[in-house]
mmCIF file of C-alpha atoms in Angstrom:
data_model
loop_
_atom_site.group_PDB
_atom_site.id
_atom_site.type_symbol
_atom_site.label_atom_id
_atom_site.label_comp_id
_atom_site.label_asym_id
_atom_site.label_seq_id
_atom_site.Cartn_x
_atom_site.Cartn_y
_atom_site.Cartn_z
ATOM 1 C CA UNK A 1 35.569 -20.686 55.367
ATOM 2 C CA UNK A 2 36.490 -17.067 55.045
ATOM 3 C CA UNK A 3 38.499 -15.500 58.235
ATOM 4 C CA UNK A 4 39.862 -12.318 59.314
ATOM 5 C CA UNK A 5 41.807 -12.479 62.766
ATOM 6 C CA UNK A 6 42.852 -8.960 63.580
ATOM 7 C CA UNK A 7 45.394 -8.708 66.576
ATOM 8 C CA UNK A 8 48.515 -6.936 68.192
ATOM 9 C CA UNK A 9 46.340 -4.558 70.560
ATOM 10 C CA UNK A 10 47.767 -3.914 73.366
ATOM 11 C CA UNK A 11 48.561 -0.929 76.058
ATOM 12 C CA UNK A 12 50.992 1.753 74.685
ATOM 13 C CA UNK A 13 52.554 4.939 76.278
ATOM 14 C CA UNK A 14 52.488 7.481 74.299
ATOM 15 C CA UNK A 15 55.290 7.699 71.744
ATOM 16 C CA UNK A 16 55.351 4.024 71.396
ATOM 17 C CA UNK A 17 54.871 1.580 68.610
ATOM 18 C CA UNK A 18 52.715 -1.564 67.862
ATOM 19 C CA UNK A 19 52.193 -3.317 64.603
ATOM 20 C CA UNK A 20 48.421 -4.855 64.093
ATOM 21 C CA UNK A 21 48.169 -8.467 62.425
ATOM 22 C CA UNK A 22 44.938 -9.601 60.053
ATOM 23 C CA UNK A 23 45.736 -13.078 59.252
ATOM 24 C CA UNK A 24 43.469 -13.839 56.949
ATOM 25 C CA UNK A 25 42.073 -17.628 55.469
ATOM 26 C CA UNK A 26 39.511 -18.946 52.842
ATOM 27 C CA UNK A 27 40.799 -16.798 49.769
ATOM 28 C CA UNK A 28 44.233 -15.747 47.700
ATOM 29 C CA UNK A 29 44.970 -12.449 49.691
ATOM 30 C CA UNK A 30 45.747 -10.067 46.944
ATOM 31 C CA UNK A 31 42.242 -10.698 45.287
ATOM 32 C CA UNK A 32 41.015 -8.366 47.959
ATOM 33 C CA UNK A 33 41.834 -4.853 49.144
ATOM 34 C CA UNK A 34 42.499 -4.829 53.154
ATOM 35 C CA UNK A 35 41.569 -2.164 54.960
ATOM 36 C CA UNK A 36 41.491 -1.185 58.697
ATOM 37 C CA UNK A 37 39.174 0.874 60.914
ATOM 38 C CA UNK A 38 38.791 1.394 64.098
ATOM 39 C CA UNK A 39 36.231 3.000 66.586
ATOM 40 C CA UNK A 40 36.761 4.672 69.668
ATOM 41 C CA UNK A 41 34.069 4.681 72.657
ATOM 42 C CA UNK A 42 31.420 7.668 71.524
ATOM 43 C CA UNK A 43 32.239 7.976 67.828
ATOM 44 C CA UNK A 44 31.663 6.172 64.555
ATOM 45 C CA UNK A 45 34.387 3.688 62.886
ATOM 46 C CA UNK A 46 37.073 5.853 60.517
ATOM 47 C CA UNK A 47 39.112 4.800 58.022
ATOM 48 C CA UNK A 48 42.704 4.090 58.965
ATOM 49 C CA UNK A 49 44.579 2.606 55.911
ATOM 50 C CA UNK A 50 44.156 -0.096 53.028
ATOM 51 C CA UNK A 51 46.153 -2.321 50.881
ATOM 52 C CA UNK A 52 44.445 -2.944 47.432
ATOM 53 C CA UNK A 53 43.903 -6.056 45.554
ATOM 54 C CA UNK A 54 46.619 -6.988 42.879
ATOM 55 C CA UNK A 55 49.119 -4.120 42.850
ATOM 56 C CA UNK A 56 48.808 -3.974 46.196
ATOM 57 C CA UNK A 57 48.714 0.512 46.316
ATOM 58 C CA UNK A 58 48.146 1.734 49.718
ATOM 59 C CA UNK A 59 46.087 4.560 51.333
ATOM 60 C CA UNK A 60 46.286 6.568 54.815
ATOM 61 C CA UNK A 61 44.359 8.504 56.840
ATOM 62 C CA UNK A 62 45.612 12.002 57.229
ATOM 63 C CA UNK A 63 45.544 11.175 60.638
ATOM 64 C CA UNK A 64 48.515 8.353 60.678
ATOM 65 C CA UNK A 65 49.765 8.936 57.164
ATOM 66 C CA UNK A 66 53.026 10.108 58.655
ATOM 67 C CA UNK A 67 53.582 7.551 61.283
ATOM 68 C CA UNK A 68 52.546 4.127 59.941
ATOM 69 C CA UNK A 69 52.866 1.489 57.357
ATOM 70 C CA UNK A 70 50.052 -1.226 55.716
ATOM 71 C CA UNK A 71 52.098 -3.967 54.291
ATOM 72 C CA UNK A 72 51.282 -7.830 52.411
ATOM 73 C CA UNK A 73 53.017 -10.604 53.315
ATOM 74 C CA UNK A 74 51.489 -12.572 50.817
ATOM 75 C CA UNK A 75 53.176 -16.238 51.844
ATOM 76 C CA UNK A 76 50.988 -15.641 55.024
ATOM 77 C CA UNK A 77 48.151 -14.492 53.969
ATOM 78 C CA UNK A 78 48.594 -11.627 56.424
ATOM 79 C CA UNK A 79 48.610 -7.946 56.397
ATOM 80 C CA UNK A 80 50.046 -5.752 58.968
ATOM 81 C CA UNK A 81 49.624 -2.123 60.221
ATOM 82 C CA UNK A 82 52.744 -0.457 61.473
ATOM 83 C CA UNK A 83 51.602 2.036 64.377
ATOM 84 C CA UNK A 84 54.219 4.595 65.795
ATOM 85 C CA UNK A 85 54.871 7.493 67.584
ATOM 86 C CA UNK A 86 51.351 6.518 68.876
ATOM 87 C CA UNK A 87 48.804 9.148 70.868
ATOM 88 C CA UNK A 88 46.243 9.011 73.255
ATOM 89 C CA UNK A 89 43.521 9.817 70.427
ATOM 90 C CA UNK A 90 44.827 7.209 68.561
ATOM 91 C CA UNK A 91 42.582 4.595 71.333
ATOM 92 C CA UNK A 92 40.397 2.165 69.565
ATOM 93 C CA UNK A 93 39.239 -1.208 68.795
ATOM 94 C CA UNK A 94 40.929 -1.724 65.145
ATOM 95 C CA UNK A 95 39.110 -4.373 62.658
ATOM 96 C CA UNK A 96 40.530 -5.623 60.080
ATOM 97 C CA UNK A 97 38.325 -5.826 56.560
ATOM 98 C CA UNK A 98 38.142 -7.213 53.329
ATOM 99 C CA UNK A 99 36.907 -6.372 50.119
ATOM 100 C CA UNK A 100 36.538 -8.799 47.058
ATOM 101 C CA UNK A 101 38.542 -7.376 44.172
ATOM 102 C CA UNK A 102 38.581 -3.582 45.997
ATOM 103 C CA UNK A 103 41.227 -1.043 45.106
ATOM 104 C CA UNK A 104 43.142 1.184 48.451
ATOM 105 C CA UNK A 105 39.728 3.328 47.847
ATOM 106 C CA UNK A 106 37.626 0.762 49.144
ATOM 107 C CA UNK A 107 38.506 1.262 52.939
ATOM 108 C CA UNK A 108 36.228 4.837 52.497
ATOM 109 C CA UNK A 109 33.089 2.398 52.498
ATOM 110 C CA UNK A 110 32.904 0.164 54.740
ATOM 111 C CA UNK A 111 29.375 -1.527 53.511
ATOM 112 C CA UNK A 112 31.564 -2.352 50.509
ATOM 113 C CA UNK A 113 33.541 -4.651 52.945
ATOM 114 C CA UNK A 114 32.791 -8.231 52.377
ATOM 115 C CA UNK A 115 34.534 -9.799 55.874
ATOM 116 C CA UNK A 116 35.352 -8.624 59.034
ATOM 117 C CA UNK A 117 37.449 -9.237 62.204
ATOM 118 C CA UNK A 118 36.768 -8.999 65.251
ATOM 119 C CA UNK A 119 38.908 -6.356 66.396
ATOM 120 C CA UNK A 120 41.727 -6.048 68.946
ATOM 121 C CA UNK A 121 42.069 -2.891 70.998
ATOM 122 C CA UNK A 122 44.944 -0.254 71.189
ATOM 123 C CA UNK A 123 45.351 1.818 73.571
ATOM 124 C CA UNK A 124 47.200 4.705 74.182
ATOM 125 C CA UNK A 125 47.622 5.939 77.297
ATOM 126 C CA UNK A 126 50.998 7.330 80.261
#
């Protein structure tokens, strides 16, 4: 069956780092575009960054373009989100999502999201 186990949450200061995990099962990872969003208490889920299917060309948020990194490890059928020089606005749950066949674009529409995790929460606070 199809999973998406998003994790690394944790409590930050600000300044720090964390990198989130999506280990994914149940299909060949670079058929589909992964994308994270997250959703902080009071306001709807954003778009935070994506990995597409095949070639694999990434998008950011102009919100953590500068400061993180999506990346494929394809032998573990995991993708990763590189989070740094992390701030207090940057608290959330993050999920993990996938979408069949979906270029980096696909993270802008999240009903086009076949799978989801379950989310893990960051957060950012001194």
């Amino acid at each position: 069956q199809v999973e998406l186990v998003d994790s690394g949450g944790g409590l930050v200061q600000p300044g720090g780092s964390l990198r989130l995990a999506c280990a994914t099962s149940g299909f060949t990872l670079d058929d589909y575009a992964i994308g994270w969003f997250r959703q902080a208490p009071g306001k709807e889920r954003e778009a935070v960054s994506c990995i597409g299917a095949g070639d694999g060309d990434t998008y950011y948020a102009d919100s953590v373009k500068d400061r993180s990194t999506i990346s494929r490890d394809i032998a573990k059928s995991t993708v990763y989100l590189q989070l740094n020089n992390l701030k207090p606005e940057d608290t959330a749950v993050y999920y993990c999502a996938a979408a069949r066949g979906g270029t980096k674009w696909s993270v802008l529409y999240y009903s086009a999201m076949d799978y989801w995790g379950k989310g893990t929460l960051v957060t950012v606070s001194s």
